[in-house]
Short mmCIF file of C-alpha atoms in Angstrom, two decimals:
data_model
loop_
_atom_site.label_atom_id
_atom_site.label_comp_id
_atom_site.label_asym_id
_atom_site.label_seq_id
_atom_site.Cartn_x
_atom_site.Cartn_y
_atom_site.Cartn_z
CA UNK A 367 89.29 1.01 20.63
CA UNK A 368 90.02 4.03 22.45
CA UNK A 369 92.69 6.68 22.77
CA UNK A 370 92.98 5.04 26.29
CA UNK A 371 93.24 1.81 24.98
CA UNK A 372 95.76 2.56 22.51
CA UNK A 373 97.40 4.47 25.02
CA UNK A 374 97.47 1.59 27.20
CA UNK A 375 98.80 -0.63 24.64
CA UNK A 376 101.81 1.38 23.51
CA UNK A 377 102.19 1.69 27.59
CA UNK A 378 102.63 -2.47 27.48
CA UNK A 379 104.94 -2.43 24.73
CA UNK A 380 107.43 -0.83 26.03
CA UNK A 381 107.19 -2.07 29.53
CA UNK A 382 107.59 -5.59 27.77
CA UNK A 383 110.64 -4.35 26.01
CA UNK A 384 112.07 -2.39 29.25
CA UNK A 385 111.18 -6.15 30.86
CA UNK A 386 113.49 -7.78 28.25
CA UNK A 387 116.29 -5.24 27.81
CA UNK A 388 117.37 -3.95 31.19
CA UNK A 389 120.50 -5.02 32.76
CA UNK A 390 119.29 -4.39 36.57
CA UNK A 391 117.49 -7.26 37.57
CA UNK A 392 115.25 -4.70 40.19
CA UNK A 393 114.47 -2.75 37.39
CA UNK A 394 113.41 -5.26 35.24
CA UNK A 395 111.46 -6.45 37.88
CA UNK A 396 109.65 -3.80 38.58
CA UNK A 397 109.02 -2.96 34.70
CA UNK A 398 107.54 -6.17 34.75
CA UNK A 399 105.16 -5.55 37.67
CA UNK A 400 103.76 -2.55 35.21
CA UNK A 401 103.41 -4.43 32.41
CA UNK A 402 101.21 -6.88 34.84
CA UNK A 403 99.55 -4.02 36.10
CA UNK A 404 98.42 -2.63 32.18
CA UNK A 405 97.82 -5.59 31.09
CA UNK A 406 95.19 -6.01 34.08
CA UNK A 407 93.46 -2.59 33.02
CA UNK A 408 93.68 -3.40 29.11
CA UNK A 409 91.99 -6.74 30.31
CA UNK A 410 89.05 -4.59 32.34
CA UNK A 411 88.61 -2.36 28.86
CA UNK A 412 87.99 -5.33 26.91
CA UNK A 413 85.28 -6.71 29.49
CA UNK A 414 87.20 -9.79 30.78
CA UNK A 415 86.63 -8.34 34.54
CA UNK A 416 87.43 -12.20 35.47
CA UNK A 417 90.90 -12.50 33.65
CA UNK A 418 92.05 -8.59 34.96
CA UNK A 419 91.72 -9.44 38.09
CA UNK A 420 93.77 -12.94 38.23
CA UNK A 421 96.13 -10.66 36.26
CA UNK A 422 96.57 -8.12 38.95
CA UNK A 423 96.59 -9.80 41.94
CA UNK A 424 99.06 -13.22 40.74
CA UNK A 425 100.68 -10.98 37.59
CA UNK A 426 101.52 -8.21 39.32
CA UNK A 427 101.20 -9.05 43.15
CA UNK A 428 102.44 -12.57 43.82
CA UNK A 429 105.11 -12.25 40.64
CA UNK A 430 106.36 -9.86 41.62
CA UNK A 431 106.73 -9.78 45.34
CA UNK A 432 108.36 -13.75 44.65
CA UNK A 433 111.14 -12.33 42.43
CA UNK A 434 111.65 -9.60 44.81
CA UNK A 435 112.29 -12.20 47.52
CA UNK A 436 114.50 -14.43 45.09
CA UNK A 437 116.85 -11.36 44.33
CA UNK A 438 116.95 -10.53 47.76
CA UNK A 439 118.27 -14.23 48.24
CA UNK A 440 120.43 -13.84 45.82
CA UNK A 441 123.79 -11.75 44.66
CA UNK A 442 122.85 -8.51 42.63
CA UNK A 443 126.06 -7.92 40.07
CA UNK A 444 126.29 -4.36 39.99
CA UNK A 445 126.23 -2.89 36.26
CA UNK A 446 127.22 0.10 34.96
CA UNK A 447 125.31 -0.57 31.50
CA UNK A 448 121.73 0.39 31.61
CA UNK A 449 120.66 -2.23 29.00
CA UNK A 450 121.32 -5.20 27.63
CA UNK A 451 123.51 -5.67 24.59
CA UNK A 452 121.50 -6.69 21.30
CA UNK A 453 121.91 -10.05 19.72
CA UNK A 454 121.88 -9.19 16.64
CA UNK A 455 120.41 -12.38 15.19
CA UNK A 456 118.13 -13.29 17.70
CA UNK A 457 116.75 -9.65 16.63
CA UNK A 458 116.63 -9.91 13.22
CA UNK A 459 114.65 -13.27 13.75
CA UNK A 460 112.09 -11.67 16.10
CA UNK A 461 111.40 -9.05 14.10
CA UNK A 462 110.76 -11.00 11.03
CA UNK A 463 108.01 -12.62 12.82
CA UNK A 464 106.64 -10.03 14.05
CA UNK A 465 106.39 -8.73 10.61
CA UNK A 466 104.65 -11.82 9.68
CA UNK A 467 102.21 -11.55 12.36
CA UNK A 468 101.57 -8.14 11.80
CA UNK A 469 101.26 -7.85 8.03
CA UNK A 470 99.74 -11.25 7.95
CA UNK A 471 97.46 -11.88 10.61
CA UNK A 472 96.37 -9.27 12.23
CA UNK A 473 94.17 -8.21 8.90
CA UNK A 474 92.40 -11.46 8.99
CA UNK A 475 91.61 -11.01 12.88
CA UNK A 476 87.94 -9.82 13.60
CA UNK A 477 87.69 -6.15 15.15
CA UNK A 478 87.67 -6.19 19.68
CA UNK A 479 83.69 -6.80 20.14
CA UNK A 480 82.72 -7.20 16.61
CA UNK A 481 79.16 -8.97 17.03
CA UNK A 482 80.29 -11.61 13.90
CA UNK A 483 83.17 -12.76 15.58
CA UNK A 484 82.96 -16.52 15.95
CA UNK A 485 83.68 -16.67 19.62
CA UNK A 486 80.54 -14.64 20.37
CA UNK A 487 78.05 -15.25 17.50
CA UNK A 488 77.70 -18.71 17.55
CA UNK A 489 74.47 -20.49 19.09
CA UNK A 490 76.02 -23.95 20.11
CA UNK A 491 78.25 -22.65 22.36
CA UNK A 492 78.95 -19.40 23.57
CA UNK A 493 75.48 -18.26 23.45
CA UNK A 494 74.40 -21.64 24.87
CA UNK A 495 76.36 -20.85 27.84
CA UNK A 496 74.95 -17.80 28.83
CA UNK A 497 71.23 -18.73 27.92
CA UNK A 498 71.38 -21.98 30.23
CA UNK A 499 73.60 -21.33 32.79
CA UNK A 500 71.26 -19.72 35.65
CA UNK A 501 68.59 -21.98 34.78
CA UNK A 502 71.40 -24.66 34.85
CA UNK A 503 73.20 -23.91 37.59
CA UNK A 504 71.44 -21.04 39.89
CA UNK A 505 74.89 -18.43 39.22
CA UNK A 506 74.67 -15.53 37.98
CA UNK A 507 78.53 -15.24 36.72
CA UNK A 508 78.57 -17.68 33.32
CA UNK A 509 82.46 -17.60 34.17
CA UNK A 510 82.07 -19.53 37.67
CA UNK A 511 79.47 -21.49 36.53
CA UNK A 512 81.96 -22.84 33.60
CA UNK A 513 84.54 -23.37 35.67
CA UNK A 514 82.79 -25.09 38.63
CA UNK A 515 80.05 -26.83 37.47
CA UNK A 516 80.73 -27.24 33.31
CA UNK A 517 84.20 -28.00 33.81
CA UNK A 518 84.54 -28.45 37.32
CA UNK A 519 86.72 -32.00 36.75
CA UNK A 520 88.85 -29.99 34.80
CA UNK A 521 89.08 -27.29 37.82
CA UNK A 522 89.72 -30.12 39.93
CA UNK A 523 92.60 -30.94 37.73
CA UNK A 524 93.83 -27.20 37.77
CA UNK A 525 93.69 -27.12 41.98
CA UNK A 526 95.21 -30.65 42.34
CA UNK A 527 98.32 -28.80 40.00
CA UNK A 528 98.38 -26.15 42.08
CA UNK A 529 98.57 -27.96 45.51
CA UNK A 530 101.23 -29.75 43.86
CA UNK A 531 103.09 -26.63 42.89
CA UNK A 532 103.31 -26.37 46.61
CA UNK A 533 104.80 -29.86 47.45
CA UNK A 534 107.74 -29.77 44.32
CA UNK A 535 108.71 -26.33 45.42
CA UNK A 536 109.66 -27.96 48.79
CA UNK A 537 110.94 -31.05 47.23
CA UNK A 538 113.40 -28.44 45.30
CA UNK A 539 114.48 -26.85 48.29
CA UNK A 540 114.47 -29.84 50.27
CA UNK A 541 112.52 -28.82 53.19
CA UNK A 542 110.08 -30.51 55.07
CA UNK A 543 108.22 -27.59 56.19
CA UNK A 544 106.60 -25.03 54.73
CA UNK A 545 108.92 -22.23 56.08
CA UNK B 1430 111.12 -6.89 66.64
CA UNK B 1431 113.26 -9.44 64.03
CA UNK B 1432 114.07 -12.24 65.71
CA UNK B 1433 117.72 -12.29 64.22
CA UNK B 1434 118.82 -15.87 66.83
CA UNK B 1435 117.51 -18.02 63.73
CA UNK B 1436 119.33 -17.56 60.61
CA UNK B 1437 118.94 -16.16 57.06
CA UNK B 1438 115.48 -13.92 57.22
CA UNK B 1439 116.83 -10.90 58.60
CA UNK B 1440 119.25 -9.50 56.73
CA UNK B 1441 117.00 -7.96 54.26
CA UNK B 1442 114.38 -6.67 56.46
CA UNK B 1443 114.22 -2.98 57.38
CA UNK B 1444 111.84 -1.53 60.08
CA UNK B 1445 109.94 1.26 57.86
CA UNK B 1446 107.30 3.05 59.19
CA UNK B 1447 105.77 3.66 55.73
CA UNK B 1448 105.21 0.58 54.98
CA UNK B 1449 104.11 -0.32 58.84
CA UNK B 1450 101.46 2.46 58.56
CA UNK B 1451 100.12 1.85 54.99
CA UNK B 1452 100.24 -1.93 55.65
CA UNK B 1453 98.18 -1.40 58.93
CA UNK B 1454 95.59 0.88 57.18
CA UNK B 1455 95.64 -1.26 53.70
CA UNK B 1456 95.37 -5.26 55.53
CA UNK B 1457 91.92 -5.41 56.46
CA UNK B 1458 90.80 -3.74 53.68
CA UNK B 1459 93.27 -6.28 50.80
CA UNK B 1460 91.68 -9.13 53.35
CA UNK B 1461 87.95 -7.85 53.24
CA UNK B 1462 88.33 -7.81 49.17
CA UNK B 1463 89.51 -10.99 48.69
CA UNK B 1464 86.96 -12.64 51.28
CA UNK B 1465 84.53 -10.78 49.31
CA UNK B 1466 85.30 -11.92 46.13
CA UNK B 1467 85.49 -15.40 47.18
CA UNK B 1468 82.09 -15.60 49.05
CA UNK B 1469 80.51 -13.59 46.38
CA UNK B 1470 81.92 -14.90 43.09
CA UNK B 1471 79.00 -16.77 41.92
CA UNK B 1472 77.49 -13.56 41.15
CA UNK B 1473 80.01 -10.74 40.55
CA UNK B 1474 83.12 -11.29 38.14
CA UNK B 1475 86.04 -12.94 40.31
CA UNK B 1476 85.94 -16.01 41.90
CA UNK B 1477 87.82 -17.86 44.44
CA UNK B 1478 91.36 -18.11 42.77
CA UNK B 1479 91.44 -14.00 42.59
CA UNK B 1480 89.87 -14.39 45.70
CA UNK B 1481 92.38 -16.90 47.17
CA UNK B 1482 94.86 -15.05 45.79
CA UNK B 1483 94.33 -11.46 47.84
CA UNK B 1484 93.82 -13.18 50.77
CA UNK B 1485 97.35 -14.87 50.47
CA UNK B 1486 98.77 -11.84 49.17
CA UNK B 1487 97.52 -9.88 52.48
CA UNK B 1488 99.31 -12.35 54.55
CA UNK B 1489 102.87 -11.48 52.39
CA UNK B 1490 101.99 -7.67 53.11
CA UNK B 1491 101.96 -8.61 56.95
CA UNK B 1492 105.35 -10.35 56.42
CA UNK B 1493 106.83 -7.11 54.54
CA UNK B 1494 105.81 -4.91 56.54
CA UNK B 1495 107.00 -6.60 60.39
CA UNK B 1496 109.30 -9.04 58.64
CA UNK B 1497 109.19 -12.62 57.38
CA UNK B 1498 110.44 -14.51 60.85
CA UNK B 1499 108.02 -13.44 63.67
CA UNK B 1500 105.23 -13.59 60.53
CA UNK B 1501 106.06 -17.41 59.95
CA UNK B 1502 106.27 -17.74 63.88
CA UNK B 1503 102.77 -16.24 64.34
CA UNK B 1504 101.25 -18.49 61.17
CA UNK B 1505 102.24 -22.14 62.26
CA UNK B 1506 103.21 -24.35 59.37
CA UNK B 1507 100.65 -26.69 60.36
CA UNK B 1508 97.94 -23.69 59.39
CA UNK B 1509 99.01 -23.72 56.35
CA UNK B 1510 99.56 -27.05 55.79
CA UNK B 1511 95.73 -27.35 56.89
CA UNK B 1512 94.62 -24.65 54.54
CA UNK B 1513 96.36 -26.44 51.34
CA UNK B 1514 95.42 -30.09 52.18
CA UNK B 1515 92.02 -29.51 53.50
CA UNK B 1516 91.73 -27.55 50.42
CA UNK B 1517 92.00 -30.54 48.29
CA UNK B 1518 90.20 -33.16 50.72
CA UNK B 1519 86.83 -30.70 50.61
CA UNK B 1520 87.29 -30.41 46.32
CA UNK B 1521 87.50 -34.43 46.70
CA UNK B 1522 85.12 -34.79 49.14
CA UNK B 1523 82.41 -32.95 47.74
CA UNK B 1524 83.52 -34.78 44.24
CA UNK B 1525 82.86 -37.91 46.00
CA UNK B 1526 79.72 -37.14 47.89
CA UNK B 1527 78.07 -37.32 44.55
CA UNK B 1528 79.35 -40.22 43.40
CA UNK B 1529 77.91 -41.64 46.76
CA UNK B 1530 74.86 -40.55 45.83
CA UNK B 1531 74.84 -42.60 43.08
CA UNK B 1532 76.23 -40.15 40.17
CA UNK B 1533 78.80 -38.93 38.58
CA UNK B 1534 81.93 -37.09 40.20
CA UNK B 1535 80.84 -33.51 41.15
CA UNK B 1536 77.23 -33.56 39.95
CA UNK B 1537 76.21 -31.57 42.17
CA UNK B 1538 72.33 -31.75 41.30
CA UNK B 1539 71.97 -34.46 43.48
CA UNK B 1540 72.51 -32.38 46.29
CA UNK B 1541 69.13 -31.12 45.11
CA UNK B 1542 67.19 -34.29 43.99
CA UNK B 1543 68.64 -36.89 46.90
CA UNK B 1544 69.40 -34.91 49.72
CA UNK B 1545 66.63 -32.01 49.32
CA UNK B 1546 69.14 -29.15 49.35
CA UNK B 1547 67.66 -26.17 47.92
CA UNK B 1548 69.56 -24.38 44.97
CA UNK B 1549 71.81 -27.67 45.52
CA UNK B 1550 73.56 -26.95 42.44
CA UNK B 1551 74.86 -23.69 43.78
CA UNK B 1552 75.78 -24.55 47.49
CA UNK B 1553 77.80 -27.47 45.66
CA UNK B 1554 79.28 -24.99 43.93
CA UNK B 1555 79.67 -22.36 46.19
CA UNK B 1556 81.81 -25.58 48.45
CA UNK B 1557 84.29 -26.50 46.43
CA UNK B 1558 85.02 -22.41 45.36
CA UNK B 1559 85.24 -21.43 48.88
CA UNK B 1560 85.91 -24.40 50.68
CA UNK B 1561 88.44 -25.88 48.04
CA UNK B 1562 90.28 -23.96 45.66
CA UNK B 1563 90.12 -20.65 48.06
CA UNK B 1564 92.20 -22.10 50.97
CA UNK B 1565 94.52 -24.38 48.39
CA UNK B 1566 95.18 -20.98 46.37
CA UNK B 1567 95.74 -18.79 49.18
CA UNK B 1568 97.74 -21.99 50.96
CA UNK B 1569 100.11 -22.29 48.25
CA UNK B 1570 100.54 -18.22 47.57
CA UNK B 1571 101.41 -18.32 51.40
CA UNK B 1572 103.83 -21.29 51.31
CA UNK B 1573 105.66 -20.42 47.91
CA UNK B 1574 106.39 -16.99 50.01
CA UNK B 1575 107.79 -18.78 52.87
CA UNK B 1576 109.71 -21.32 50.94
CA UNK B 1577 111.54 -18.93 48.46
CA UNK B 1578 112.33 -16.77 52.03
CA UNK B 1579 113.70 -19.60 53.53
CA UNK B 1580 115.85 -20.51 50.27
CA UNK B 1581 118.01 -23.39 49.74
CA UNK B 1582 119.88 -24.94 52.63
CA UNK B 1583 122.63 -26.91 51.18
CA UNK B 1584 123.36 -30.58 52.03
CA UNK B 1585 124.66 -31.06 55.48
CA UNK B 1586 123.89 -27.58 57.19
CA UNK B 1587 121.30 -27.12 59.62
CA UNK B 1588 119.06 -23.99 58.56
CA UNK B 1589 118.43 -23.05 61.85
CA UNK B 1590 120.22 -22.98 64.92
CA UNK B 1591 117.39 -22.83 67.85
CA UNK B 1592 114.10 -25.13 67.42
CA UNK B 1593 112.26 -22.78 70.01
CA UNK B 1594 109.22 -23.32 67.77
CA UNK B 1595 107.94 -26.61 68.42
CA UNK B 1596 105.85 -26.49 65.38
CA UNK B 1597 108.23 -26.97 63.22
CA UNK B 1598 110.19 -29.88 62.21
CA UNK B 1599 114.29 -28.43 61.85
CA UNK B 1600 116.09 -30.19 59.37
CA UNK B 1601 119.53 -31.16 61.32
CA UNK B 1602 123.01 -32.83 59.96
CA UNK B 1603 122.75 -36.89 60.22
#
């Protein structure tokens, strides 16, 4: 990994933290829109092109412009505190697993993009995919082709959920039309 | 240019001229890109539910920039109902073509073999991304905008006072 990267990464913690302790709802908002925002370029870096850009354009565009709108709906209590105030438990918790996670798994992870890594060694699968898939299908992105034609029941599925997203968000407001 | 008879929309919407003139230059461009990635995400990384996604995300850039109200008037309800349903009944529809052809649900060779479609696989393909999960994405990104503007209208209260727009249905007291 890079200095970029690295850069990049401290960049997301803290935007995650800002996320979690600010007091201003706007703020945190916005925080949150750059945290979508790195995590969309640390995506690019690690060659997931596919995932960054879902990231940018529903993590930080649609996200963010929604809770925008909600807290424009709503009453802003005005605060004088810039953060939140620390539960002390809930911290102490947190960080322990964390610590586990870090100490623990982290060493038994394989390296970003080392060639032995299961996900991208094996022949049965992963390598499979992207051997067969224009011959298969007649698509050049192995993503796409996965999605539509591999999986495409389950994409089916995943469209079907979103379409009803649509209808139980009116069924919450109880509205009849989309407006 | 906020249509402030109907009620609720307009109190949060300031006429800014920064936003007017980088929404004006940005649109086609945020609208070119996702049409772009949609048609052309067989090939290039992206797909139709980025795809779907910028092109519903242009439409909420139009509503910031000359305000939610004459947006929704200009962008009947029934569009966008059309855009999310039809979404789904072309994903079904080519789903079931196959199956009328005597296979499975979406196997989309047949295209190919039975109907003589070349690259049949693809153009099946190629439907259901653009045709399907394109207009339901970009449908719903569109209507979960609308809907959280509109908010919650408690029992009992009409949301709006004039019905000017035909289109719509208003929800009145019984």
């Amino acid at each position: 990994m890079s200095l970029v990267a690295y850069t990049l990464v401290a960049f997301i913690l803290v935007t995650a933290v800002a996320t979690a302790l600010f007091r201003d709802v706007l703020s945190a908002i916005v925080v949150f829109g750059a945290y979508s925002l790195g995590m969309a370029i640390l995506y690019t870096l690690l060659l997931a092109p596919d995932v960054a850009m879902t990231e940018a354009a529903i993590g930080a565009g649609v996200t963010t412009i929604l809770l925008l709108l909600t807290i424009a709906r709503t009453s802003r209590p005005s605060t004088e505190r810039l953060f939140e105030p620390i539960n002390v438990p809930a911290l102490v918790i947190v960080g322990a697993f964390v610590l586990v996670l870090v100490t623990q798994l982290l060493p038994e992870m394989y390296a970003v993009g080392d060639p032995a890594a299961p996900v991208w060694s094996n022949p049965e699968v992963t390598q499979a995919y992207l051997e067969q898939t224009y011959r298969d299908t007649g698509v050049q992105n192995a993503v796409t082709a996965v999605l539509a034609a591999y999986r495409g029941f389950d994409t089916f599925g995943e469209a079907v959920v979103v379409f009803a997203a649509g209808i139980a968000t009116l069924l919450v407001l109880k509205r009849e039309v989309f407006a | 240019m906020a249509d402030s008879r109907s009620t609720g929309y307009e109190d949060t919407y300031t006429e800014s001229q920064v936003i007017l003139t980088a929404v004006k230059v940005i649109a086609p461009f945020t609208l070119t890109y996702g049409m772009f990635m949609t048609l052309h995400g067989a090939d290039t990384p992206g797909g139709s539910f980025q795809g779907g996604a910028i092109i519903g995300v242009t439409v909420l850039m139009l509503a910031f920039a000359f305000g939610i109200e004459p947006t929704r008037q200009w962008l009947k309800n029934s569009v966008i109902v059309s855009l999310v349903a039809g979404g789904v009944a072309i994903f079904v529809g080519v789903g079931l073509a196959t199956m009328a052809l005597g296979g499975n649900f979406l196997q989309y060779e047949l295209f190919d073999t039975e109907l003589g479609i070349p690259d049949g696989t693809k153009w099946g393909m190629e439907a259901i991304e653009i045709g399907g999960i394109a207009l339901i994405v970009a449908g719903v990104v569109i209507t979960l905008f609308f809907a959280t503007a509109a908010g919650f209208t408690p029992e009992g209260r009409s949301y709006r006072t004039d019905s000017t727009d035909t289109d719509d249905e208003v929800i009145t007291d019984d």
